[in-house]
mmCIF file of C-alpha atoms in Angstrom:
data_model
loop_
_atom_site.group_PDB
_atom_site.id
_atom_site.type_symbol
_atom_site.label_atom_id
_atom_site.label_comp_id
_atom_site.label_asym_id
_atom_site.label_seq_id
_atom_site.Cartn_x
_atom_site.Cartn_y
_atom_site.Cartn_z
ATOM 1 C CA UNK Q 13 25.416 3.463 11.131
ATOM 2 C CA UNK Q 14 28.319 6.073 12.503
ATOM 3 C CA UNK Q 15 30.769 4.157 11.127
ATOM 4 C CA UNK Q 16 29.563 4.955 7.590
ATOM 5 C CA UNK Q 17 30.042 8.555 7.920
ATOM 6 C CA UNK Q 18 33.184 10.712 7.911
ATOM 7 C CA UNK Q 19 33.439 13.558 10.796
ATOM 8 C CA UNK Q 20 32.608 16.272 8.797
ATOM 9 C CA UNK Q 21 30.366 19.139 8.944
ATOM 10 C CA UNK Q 22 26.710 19.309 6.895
ATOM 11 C CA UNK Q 23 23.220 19.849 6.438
ATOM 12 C CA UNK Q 24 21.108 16.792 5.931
ATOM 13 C CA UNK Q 25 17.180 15.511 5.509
ATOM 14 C CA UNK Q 26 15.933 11.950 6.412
ATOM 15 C CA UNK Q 27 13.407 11.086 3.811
ATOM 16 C CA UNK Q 28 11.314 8.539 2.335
ATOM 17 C CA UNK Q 29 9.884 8.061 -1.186
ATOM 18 C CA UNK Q 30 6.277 8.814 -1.283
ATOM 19 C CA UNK Q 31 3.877 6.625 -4.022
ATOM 20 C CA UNK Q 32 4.210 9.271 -6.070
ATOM 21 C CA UNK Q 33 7.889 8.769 -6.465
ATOM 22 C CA UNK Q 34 8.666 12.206 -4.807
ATOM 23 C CA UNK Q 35 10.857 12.636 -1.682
ATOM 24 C CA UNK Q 36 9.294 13.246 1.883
ATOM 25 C CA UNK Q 37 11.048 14.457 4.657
ATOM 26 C CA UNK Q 38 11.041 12.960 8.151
ATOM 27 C CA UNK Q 39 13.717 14.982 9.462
ATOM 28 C CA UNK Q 40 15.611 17.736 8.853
ATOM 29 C CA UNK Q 41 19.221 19.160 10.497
ATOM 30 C CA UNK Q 42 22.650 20.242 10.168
ATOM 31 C CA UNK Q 43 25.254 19.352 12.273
ATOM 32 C CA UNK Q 44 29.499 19.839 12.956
ATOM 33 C CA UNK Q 45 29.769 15.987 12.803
ATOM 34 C CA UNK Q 46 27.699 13.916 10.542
ATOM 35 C CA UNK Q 47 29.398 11.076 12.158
ATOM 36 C CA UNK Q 48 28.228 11.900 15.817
ATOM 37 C CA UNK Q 49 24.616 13.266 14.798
ATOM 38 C CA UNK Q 50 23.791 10.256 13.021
ATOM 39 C CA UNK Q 51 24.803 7.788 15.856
ATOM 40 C CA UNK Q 52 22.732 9.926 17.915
ATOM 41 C CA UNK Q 53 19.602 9.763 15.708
ATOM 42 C CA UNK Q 54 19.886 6.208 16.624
ATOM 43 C CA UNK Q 55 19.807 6.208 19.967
ATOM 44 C CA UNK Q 56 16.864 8.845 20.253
ATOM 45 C CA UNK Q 57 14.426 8.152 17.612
ATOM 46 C CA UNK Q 58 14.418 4.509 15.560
ATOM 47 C CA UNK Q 59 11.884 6.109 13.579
ATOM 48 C CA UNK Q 60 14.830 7.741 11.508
ATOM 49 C CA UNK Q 61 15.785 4.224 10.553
ATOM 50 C CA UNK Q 62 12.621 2.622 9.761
ATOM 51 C CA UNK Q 63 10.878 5.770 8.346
ATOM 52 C CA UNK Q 64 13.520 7.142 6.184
ATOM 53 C CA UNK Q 65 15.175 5.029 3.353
ATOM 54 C CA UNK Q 66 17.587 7.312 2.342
ATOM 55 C CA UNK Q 67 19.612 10.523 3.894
ATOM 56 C CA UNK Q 68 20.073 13.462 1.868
ATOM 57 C CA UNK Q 69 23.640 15.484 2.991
ATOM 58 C CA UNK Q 70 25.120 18.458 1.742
ATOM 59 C CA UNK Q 71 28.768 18.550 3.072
ATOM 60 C CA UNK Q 72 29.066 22.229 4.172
ATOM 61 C CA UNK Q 73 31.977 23.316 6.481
ATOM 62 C CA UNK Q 74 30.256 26.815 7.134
ATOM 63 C CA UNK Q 75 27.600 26.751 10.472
ATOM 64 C CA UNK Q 76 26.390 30.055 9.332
ATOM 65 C CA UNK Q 77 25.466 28.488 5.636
ATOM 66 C CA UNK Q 78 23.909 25.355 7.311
ATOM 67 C CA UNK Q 79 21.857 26.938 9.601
ATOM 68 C CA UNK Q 80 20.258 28.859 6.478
ATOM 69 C CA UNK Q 81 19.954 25.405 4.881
ATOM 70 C CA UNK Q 82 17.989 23.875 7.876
ATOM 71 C CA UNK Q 83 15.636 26.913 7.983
ATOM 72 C CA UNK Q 84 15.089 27.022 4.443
ATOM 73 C CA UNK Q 85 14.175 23.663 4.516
ATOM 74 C CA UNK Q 86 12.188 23.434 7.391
ATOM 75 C CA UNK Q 87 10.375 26.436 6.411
ATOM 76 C CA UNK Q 88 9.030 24.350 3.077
ATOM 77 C CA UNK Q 89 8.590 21.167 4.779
ATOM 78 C CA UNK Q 90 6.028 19.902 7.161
ATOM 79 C CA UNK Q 91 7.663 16.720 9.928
ATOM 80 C CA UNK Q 92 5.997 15.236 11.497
ATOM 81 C CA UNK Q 93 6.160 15.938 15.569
ATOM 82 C CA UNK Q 94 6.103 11.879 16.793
ATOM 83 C CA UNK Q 95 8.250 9.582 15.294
ATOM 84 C CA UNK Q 96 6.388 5.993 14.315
ATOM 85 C CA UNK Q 97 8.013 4.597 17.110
ATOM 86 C CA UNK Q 98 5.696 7.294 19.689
ATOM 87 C CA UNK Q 99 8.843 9.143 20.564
ATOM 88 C CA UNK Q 100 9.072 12.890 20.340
ATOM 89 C CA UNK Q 101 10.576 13.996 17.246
ATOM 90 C CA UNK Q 102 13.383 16.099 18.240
ATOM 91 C CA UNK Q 103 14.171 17.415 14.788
ATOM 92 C CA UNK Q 104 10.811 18.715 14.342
ATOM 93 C CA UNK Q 105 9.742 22.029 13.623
ATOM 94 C CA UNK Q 106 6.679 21.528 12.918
ATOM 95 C CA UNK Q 107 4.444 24.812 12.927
#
């Protein structure tokens, strides 16, 4: 999947459409390379590939302004704490 994505800076959120055609989120982050922290997802957790359908990314250059994005997000969202595959969710911030 790396080779999909450019080596720039973001924010992102692994999700998956729910039944009720509204997005949940498996994972949340930000990261200086969206290239290198989604090769990495790979390696640690194959529940990011087979639990979230889509990736949500908001190209931000700023760490400061993506760190805000992650908490903000994390603070509305529940993850879950095991991915599907029984491997520690690494991402989570579950509270």
């Amino acid at each position: 999947m790396d080779e999909c994505w450019a080596d720039i800076p973001g924010s992102y959120i692994f999700a998956k459409m729910r039944p009720s055609k509204t997005w949940m989120p498996v994972c949340i982050g930000e990261t200086r390379s969206l290239k290198a922290e989604f090769s990495l997802h790979e390696e640690y957790c194959a529940c990011y590939r087979t639990e979230g359908t889509h990736i949500h990314v908001h190209v931000n250059p700023e760490k400061e302004e993506r760190l805000v994005d992650e908490a903000d997000l994390t603070a509305r969202y529940t993850l879950p704490s095991v991915c599907c595959d029984g491997s520690k969710n690494l991402r989570s911030k579950v509270r």
